[in-house]
Coordinates of C-alpha atoms in Angstrom, one line a residue:
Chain A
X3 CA 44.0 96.1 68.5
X4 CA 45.5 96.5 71.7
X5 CA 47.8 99.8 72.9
X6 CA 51.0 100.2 75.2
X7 CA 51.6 102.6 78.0
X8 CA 54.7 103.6 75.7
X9 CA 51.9 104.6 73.2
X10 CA 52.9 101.6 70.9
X11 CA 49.5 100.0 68.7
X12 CA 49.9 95.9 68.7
X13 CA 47.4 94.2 65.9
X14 CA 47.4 90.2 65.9
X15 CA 46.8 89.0 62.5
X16 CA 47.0 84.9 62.8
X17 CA 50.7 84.3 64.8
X18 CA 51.9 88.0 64.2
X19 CA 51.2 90.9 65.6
X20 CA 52.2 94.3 63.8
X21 CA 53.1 97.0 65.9
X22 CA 53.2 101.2 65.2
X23 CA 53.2 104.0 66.9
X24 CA 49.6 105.7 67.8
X25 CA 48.5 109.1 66.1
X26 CA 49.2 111.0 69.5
X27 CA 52.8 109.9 69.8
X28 CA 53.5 110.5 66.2
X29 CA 51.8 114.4 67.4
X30 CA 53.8 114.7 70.5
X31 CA 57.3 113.8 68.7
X32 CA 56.7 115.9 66.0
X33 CA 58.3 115.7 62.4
X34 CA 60.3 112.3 61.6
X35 CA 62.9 112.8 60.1
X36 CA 64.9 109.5 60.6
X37 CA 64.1 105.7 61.6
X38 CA 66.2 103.0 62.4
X39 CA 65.0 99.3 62.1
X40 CA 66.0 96.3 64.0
X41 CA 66.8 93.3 61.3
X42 CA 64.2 90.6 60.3
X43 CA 65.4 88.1 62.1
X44 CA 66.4 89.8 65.9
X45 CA 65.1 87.3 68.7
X46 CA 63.5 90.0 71.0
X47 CA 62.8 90.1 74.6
X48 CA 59.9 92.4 76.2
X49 CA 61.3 95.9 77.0
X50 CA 64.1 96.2 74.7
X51 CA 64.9 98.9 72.3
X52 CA 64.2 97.9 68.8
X53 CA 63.4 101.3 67.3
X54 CA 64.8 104.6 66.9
X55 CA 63.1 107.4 65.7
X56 CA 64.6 111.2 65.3
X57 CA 61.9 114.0 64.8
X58 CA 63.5 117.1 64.1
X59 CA 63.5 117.7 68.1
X60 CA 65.1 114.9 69.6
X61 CA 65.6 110.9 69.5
X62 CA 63.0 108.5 71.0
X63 CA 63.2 104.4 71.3
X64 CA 60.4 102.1 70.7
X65 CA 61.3 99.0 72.9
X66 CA 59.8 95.5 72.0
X67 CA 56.4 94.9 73.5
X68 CA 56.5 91.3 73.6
X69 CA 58.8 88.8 73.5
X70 CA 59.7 86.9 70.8
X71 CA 61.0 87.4 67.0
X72 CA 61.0 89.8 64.0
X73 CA 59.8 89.1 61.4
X74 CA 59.8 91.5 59.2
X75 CA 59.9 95.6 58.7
X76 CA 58.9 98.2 57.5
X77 CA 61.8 99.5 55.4
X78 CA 59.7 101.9 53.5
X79 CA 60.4 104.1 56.8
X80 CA 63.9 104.3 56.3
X81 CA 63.6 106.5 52.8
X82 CA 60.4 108.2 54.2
X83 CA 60.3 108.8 57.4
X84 CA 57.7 111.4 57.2
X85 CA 55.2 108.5 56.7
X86 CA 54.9 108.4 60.4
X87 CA 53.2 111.9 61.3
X88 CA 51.1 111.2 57.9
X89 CA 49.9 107.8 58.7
X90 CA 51.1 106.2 61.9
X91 CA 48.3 103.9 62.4
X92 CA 48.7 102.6 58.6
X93 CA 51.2 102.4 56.5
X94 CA 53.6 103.5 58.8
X95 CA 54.0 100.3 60.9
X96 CA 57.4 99.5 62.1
X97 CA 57.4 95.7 62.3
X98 CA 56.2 92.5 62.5
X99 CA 57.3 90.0 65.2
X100 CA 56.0 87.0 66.0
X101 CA 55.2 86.7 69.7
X102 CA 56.2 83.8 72.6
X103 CA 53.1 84.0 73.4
X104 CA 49.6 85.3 71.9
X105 CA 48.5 85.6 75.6
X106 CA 50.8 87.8 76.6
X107 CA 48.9 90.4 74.1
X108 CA 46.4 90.2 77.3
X109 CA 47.9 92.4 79.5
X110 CA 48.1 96.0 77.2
X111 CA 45.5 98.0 76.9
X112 CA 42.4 98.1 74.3
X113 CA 42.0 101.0 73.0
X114 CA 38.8 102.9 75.3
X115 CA 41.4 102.6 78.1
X116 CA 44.3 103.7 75.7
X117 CA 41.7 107.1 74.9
X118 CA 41.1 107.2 78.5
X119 CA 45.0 107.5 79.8
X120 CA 45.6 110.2 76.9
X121 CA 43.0 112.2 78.0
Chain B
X11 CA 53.6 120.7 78.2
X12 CA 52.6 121.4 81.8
X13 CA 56.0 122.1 82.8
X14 CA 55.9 125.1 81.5
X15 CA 52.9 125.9 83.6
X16 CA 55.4 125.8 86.8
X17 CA 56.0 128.5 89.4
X18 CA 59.1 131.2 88.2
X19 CA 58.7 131.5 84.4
X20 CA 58.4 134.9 82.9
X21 CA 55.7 135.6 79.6
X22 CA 56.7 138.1 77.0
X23 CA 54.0 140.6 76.5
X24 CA 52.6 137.7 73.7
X25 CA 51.9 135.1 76.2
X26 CA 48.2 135.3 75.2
X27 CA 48.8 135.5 71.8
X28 CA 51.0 132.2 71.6
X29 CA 48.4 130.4 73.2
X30 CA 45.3 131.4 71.4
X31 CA 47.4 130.3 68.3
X32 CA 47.8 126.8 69.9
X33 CA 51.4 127.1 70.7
X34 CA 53.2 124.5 72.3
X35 CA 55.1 126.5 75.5
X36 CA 58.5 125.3 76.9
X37 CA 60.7 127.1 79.4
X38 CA 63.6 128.3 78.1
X39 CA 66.4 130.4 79.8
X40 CA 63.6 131.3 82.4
X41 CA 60.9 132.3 80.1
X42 CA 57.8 130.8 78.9
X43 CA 58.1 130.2 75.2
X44 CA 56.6 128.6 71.8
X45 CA 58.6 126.0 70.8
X46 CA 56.4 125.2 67.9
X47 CA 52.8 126.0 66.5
X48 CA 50.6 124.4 64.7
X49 CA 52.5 124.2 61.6
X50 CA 55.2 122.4 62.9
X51 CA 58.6 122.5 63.7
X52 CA 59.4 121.1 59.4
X53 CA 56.6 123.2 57.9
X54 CA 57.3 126.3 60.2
X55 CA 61.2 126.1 59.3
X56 CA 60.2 126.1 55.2
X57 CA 57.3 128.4 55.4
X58 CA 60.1 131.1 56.9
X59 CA 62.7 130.4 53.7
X60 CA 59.6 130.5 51.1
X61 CA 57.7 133.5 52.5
X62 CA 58.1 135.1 55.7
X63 CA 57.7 133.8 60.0
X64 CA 57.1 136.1 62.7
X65 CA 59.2 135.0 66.1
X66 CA 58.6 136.3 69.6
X67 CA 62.4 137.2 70.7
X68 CA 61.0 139.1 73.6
X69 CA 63.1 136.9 76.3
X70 CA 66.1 138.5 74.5
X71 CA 67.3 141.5 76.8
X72 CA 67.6 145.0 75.3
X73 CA 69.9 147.1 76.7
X74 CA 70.6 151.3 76.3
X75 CA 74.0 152.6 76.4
X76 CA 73.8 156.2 77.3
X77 CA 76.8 158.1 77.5
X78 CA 77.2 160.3 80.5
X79 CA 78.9 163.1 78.6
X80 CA 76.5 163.3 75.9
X81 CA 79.1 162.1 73.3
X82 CA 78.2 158.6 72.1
X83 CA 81.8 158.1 70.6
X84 CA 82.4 158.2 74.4
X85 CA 79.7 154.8 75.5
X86 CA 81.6 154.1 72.2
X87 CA 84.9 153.5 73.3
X88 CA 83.4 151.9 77.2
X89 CA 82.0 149.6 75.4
X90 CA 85.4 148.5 73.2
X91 CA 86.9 147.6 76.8
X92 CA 84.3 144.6 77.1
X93 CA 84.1 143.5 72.9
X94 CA 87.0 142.6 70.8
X95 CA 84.8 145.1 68.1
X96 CA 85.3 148.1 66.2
X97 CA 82.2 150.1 68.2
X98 CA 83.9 153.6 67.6
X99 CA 84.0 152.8 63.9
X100 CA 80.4 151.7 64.1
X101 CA 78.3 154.8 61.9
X102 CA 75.1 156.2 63.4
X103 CA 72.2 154.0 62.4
X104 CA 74.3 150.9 61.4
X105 CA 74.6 147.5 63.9
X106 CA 77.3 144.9 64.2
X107 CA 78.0 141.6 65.8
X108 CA 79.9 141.8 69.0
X109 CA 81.4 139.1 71.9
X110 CA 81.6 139.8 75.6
X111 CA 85.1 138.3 76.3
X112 CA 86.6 137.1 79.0
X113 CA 89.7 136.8 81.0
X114 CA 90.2 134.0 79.6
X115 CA 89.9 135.0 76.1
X116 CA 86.3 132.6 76.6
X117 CA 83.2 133.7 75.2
X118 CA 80.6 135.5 78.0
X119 CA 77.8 136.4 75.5
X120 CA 77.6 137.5 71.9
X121 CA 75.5 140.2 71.5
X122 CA 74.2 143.0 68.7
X123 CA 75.4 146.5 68.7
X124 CA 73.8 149.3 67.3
X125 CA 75.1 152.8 67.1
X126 CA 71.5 154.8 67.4
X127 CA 72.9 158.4 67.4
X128 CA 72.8 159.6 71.0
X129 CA 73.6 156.1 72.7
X130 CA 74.4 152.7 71.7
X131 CA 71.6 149.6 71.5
X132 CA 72.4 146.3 72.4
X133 CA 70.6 142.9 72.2
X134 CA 72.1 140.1 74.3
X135 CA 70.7 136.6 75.1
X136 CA 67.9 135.9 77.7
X137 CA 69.9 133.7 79.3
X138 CA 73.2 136.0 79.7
X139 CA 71.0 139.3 80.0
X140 CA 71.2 139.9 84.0
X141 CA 74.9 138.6 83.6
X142 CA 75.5 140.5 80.9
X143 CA 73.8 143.6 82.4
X144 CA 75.9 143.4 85.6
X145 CA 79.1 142.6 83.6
X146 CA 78.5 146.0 82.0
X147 CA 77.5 148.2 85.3
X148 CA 80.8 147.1 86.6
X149 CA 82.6 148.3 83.9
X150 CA 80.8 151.2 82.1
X151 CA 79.2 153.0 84.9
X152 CA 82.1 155.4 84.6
X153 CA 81.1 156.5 81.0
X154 CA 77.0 155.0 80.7
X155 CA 73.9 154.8 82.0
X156 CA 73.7 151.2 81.5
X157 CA 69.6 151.2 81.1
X158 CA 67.7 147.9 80.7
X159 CA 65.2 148.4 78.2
X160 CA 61.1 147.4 80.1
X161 CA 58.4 147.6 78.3
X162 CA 59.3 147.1 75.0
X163 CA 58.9 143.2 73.2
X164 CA 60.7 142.1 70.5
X165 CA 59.8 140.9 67.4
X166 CA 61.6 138.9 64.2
X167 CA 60.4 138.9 61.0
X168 CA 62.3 136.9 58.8
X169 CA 62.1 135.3 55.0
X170 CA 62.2 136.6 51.4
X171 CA 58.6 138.3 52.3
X172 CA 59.7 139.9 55.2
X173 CA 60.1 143.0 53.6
X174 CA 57.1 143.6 51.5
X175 CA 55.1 142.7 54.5
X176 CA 56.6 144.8 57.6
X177 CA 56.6 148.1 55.1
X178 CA 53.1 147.3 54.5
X179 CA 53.0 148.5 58.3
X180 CA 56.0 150.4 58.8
X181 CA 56.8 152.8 55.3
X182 CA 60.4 152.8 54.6
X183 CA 61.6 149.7 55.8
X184 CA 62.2 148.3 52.6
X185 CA 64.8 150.5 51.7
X186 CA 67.3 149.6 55.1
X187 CA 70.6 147.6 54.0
X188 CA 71.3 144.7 56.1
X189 CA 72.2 145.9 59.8
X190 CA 70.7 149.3 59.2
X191 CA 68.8 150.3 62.1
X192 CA 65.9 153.1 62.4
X193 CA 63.5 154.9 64.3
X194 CA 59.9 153.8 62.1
X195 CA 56.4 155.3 63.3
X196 CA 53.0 153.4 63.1
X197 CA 50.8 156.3 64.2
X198 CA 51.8 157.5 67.7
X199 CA 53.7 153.8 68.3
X200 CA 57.2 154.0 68.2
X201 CA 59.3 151.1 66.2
X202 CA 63.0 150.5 66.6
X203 CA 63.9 148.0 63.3
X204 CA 66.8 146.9 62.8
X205 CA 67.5 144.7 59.5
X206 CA 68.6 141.9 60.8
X207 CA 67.9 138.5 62.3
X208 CA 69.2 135.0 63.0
X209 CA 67.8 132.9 60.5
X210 CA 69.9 133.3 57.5
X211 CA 67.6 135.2 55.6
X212 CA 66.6 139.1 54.8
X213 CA 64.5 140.2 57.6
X214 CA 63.9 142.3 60.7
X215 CA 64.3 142.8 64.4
X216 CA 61.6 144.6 65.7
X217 CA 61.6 146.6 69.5
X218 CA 57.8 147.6 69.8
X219 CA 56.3 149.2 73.3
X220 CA 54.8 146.2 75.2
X221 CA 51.2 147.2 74.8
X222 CA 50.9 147.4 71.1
X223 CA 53.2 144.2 70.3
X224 CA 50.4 141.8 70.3
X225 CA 48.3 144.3 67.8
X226 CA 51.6 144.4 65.8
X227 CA 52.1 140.9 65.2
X228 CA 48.4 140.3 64.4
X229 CA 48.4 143.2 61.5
X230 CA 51.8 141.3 60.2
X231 CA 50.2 137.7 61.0
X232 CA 47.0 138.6 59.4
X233 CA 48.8 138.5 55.9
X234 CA 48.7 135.4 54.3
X235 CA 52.4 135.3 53.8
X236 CA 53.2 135.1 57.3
X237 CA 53.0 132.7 59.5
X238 CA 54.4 132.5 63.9
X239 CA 57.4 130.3 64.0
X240 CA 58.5 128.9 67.4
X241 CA 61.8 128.3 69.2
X242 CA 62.4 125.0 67.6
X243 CA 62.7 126.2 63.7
X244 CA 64.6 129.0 64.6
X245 CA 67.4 126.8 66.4
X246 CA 67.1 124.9 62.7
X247 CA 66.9 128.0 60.9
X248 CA 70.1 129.5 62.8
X249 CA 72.0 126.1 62.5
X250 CA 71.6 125.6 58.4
X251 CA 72.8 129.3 58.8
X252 CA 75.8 128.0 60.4
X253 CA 75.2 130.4 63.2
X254 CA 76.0 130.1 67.0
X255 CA 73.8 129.2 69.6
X256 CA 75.1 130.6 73.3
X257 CA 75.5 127.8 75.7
X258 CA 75.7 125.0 72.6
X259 CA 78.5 126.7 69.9
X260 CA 80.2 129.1 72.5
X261 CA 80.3 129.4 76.2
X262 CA 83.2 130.7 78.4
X263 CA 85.5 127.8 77.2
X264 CA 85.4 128.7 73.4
X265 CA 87.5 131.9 72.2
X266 CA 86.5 134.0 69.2
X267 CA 89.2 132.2 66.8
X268 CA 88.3 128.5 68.2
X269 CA 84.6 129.4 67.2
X270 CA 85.7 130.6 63.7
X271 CA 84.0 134.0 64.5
X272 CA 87.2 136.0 63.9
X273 CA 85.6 138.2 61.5
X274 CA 83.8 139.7 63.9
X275 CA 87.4 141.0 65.3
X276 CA 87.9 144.0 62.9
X277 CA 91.8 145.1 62.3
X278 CA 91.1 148.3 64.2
X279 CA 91.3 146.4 67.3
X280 CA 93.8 143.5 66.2
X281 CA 97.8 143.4 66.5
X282 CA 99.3 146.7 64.4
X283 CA 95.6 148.0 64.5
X284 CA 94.8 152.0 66.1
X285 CA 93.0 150.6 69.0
X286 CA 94.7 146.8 69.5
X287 CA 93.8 144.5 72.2
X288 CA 92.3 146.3 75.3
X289 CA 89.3 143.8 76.0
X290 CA 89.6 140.6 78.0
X291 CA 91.4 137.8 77.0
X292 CA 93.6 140.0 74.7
X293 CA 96.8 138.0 74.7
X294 CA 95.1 134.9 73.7
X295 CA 92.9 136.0 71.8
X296 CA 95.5 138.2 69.6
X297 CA 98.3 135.0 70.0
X298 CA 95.4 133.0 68.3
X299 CA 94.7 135.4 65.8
X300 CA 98.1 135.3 64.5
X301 CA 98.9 131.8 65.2
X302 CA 96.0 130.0 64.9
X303 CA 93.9 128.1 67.5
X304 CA 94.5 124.6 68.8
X305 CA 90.9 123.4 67.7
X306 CA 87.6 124.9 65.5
X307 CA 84.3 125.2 65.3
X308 CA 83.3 123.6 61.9
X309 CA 80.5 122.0 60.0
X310 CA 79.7 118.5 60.0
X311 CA 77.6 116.6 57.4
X312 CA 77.1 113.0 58.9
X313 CA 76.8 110.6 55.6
X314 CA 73.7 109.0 56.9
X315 CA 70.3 110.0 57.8
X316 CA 70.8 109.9 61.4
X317 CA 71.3 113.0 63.2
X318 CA 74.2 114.3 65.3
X319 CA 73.1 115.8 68.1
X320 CA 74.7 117.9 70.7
X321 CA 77.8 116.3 73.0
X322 CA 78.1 113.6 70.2
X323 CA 81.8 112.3 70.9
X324 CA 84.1 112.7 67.6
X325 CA 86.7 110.4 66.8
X326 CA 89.6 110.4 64.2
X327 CA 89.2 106.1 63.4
X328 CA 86.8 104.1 63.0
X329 CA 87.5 102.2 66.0
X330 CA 89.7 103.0 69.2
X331 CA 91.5 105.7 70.2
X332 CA 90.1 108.6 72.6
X333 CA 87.6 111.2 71.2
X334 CA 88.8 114.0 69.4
X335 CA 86.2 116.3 69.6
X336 CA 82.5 117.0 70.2
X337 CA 79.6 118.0 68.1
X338 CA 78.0 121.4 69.6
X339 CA 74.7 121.4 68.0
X340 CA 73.1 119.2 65.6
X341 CA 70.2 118.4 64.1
X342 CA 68.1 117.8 60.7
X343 CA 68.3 120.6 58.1
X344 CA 64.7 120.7 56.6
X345 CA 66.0 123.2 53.7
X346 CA 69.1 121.2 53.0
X347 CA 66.9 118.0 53.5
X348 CA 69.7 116.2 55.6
X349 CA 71.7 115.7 58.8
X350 CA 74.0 118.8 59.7
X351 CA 76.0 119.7 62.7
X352 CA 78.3 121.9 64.2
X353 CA 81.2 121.1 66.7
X354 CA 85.0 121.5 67.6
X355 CA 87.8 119.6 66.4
X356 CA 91.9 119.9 66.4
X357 CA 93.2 122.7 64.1
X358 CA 94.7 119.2 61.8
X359 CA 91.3 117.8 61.6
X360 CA 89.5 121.0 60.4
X361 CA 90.2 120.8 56.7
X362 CA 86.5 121.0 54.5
X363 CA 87.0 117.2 53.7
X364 CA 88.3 115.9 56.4
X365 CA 86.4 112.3 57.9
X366 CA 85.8 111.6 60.7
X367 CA 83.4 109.2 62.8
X368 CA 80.7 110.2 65.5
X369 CA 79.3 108.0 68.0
X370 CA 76.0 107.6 68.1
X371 CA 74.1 105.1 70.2
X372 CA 77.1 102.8 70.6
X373 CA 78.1 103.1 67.0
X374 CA 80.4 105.2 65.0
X375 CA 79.0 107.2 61.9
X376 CA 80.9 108.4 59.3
X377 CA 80.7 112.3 59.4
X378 CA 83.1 114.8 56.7
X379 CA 84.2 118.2 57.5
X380 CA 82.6 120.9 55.9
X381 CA 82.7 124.7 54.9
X382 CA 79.7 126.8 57.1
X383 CA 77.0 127.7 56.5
X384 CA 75.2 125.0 54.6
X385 CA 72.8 127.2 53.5
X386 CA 74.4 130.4 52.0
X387 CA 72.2 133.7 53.5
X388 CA 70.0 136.0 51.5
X389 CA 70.8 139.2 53.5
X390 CA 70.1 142.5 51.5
X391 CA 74.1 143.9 51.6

C-alpha cells in the first residue's frame, strides 16, 4: 500500500488501485457527514478534485492521485457517510481507478515514511 | 492545532482543564478555545440533547451596570438609550435578550440583560466585548459605573439533565423559570446562574470566581450524565436552534426586523408605545417595524445531503440571473439528521415554501424556505 502527502492510501490489486482516506485524516476532519463521488467512467488526470467530503466542520477535496480512469465507487458512502471515521482504511474506500501507469504508484510514499511525516 | 499555540491568545481560567481532557484548541475572537473533545463534534452535539454538556463561555465578556444614584431603574433607563428593549420593564431577578443598535438601525452586538436588583448584568460576545464596553462608557458614564466583570469564568450547562445535575451542586436551581437569574452559594463560593443558554434546550449560564471554576466543572463533569462540549457543537447546537451567531447572522449591516429578531423589540419601546424609539437607528428600525423590511433572515433546508455553508450565493432560478441572497451560516444538523442553514433573502422570497437554488461548488442546489428553528426548544417557561 502506498500513502499520499494529501493523506490519500493507494492499494494496487492487478491493473487497479483503490484509493481511501488514512485513519488520521478521517481523525483530523472529523464526523462525515456528506460525500460526493466522481462517476464510473471520469478520465482523470493527477491532481484533480474527484472527491468531496463535508464533516460537520467544513468541506475538503480529495484530488486524483494518479492519472488515468474510474472505475468504479464506492456509493455505499453516499447513504453513510459516517463509514469514513468508522473504517477509512476498509470499507470506506472511495474508488477504484485504473491507472496510466502502475509505475507512477512509485513515487508516493510506503507507509513507514507515511507514519514518519504524521509524526 | 499549533496555531493556537501562537503569541496573543488569551486562556479562560480552564485552559488546563481543556487540555488534560484532550481538547482540540482553536483561536477564536482572540481566545484560546476547545473546538471539540474527544467525543466529537456529532457525539458532543447529541450527548447535550440526550443528557446534559458543560461549555466554557468564559471568552464571553461580563459586564456590571451600576447606577450612580443607587436606583437601578436609573442604569435601567441608560441602558434603553443603546437597546431597542424594554430594560425598565425588566423585574428584579429576571433576564432578556437585548441588541446594541446602531446609527444605522445595524446590529453592534446582541447581548443578555439581567436586572440583578442593585445593577443590571450583561453578557456580550468575546468578540464585541471591548467594543461593546467602550460603546457603553461613552454613553452611560453619566448614569453607571460601567464595570467589566475579572475574575469570574463562565460556564453553560445545557440539555434535559442540566438541571438535576447543577442542583446536585447548587440547591435551588431547579426551581428557576427560564431567564430567572440568582445569587446560589456552594459553601463560601459565590454563583451567579442564570437559566439560560444558547443551545435550544433547558439549561444554565453559570458566572463562578476564576479560582474555583475548574473545581466546578469537575464536580459537574464527574457525573456520568455530563459530558465538555466544545465550540463546534455549540455553533450546531445554536444553528438547529435557529439562533444567531454575531459576525455570521447579524453584523452592523443587518437590522433587528431583517434578522427576524423583532420580538425582542417589546411595544413599550415601539411606535404608540410609553417609551418609543430613543435608541439608534430608531427611524429605520420603527419604519421597518411597521412596514416591513426589504429582505429576512430565514431558514433554509437544502434538499440534498450537501451542506450550505456560510456566503453560499442564493439564486431565485435554476440557471442565470444575479444572486438574490446569501446563506449566513450553515451546516449539518446532527439532531435533525440533515443539511440546515440560515441566510437573507428579499421580503418576496421569504415565504416557508419558497425554492430557491444555492450554489455550491459550481453547481446550483435546490434549497426551500423554511419556518425557524428546526428544532423547536425545551426551555422551562
Amino acid at each position: 500500500m502506498k500513502f499520499t502527502e494529501e493523506h490519500e492510501w493507494l492499494k494496487p490489486e492487478g491493473e487497479l488501485v483503490t484509493v481511501g482516506i488514512t485513519k488520521h485524516a478521517a481523525e483530523q476532519l472529523g464526523d462525515i457527514v456528506f460525500v460526493e463521488l466522481p462517476e464510473a467512467g471520469r478520465s482523470v488526470s493527477k491532481g484533480e478534485e474527484v472527491v468531496v467530503i463535508e464533516s460537520v466542520k467544513a468541506a475538503s477535496d480529495i484530488l486524483a492521485p494518479l492519472d488515468g480512469e474510474i472505475v468504479e465507487v464506492n456509493s455505499a458512502l453516499a447513504d453513510s457517510p459516517g463509514l469514513v471515521n468508522e473504517d477509512p482504511m476498509g470499507a470506506a474506500w472511495f474508488f477504484r481507478m485504473r491507472p496510466a501507469s502502475m509505475a507512477d504508484l512509485d513515487g508516493y510514499m510506503d507507509e513507514a515514511a507515511y507514519n514518519a511525516m504524521i509524526g | 492545532m499549533t496555531e493556537a499555540a501562537d503569541a496573543g491568545l488569551r486562556r479562560t481560567p480552564l485552559h488546563g482543564l481543556h487540555l488534560r481532557l484532550g481538547a482540540r484548541m482553536v483561536p477564536f475572537a482572540g481566545w484560546e478555545m476547545p473546538v471539540q473533545y474527544g467525543l466529537g463534534v456529532l457525539k458532543e452535539h447529541l450527548h447535550t440533547r440526550a443528557a446534559a454538556g458543560l461549555f466554557d463561555v468564559s471568552h464571553m465578556g461580563q459586564v456590571i451596570l451600576r447606577p450612580r444614584s443607587g436606583r437601578i431603574a436609573d442604569a435601567a433607563a441608560a441602558l434603553e438609550r443603546l437597546v431597542p428593549v424594554d430594560v425598565l420593564g425588566l423585574p428584579e431577578g429576571r433576564q432578556r435578550y437585548a441588541l446594541f443598535t446602531a446609527d444605522s438601525g445595524g446590529i453592534l452586538d446582541d447581548l443578555m440583560v439581567a436586572n440583578r436588583g442593585d445593577h443590571l448584568f450583561v453578557v456580550v460576545n468575546a468578540a464585541r466585548a471591548e467594543a461593546d464596553i467602550l460603546h457603553m462608557r461613552t454613553h452611560l458614564s453619566d448614569a453607571c459605573e460601567v464595570e467589566p466583570v475579572s475574575g469570574r469564568a463562565l460556564l453553560a450547562l445545557q440539555g434535559p439533565a442540566a438541571a438535576a445535575a447543577l442542583a446536585s451542586v447548587a440547591h435551588g436551581v431547579d426551581t428557576m423559570r427560564f431567564m430567572d437569574v440568582g445569587v446560589f452559594h456552594v459553601g463560601d463560593c459565590e454563583l451567579w446562574v442564570s437559566r439560560s443558554g444558547y443551545t435550544g434546550e433547558d439549561g444554565y449560564e453559570i458566572s463562578v470566581p476564576a479560582d474555583r471554576a475548574v473545581g466546578l466543572a469537575g464536580v459537574l463533569l464527574a457525573r456520568p450524565e455530563v459530558e465538555a462540549i466544545g465550540l463546534g457543537a455549540r455553533d450546531s447546537l445554536r444553528l438547529e436552534a435557529g439562533l444567531c451567531l454575531y459576525g455570521s447572522d447579524i453584523d452592523e449591516t443587518t437590522t433587528p426586523v431583517e434578522a427576524d429578531l423583532a420580538w425582542a423589540i417589546q411595544k413599550v419601546r415601539r411606535a404608540g408605545g410609553a417609551r418609543a424609539g430613543g435608541f439608534p437607528g430608531a427611524a429605520r428600525i420603527l419604519h421597518e417595524l411597521a412596514e416591513g423590511a426589504a429582505r429576512r433572515r430565514v431558514g433554509l433546508l437544502p434538499e440534498g445531503r450537501a451542506p450550505m455553508r456560510g456566503d453560499t450565493p442564493l439564486y431565485a432560478a435554476e440557471a442565470g440571473g444575479e444572486p438574490v441572497g446569501r446563506v449566513t451560516s450553515g451546516g449539518f444538523g446532527p439532531s435533525v439528521d440533515r443539511p440546515i442553514a440560515m441566510g437573507y433573502v428579499p421580503a418576496a422570497l421569504a415565504a416557508a415554501g419558497t425554492r430557491l437554488w444555492g450554489e455550491v461548488r459550481g453547481r446550483r442546489l435546490p434549497v426551500t424556505v423554511c419556518d425557524l428553528p428546526f428544532r423547536q426548544p425545551t426551555y422551562k417557561r
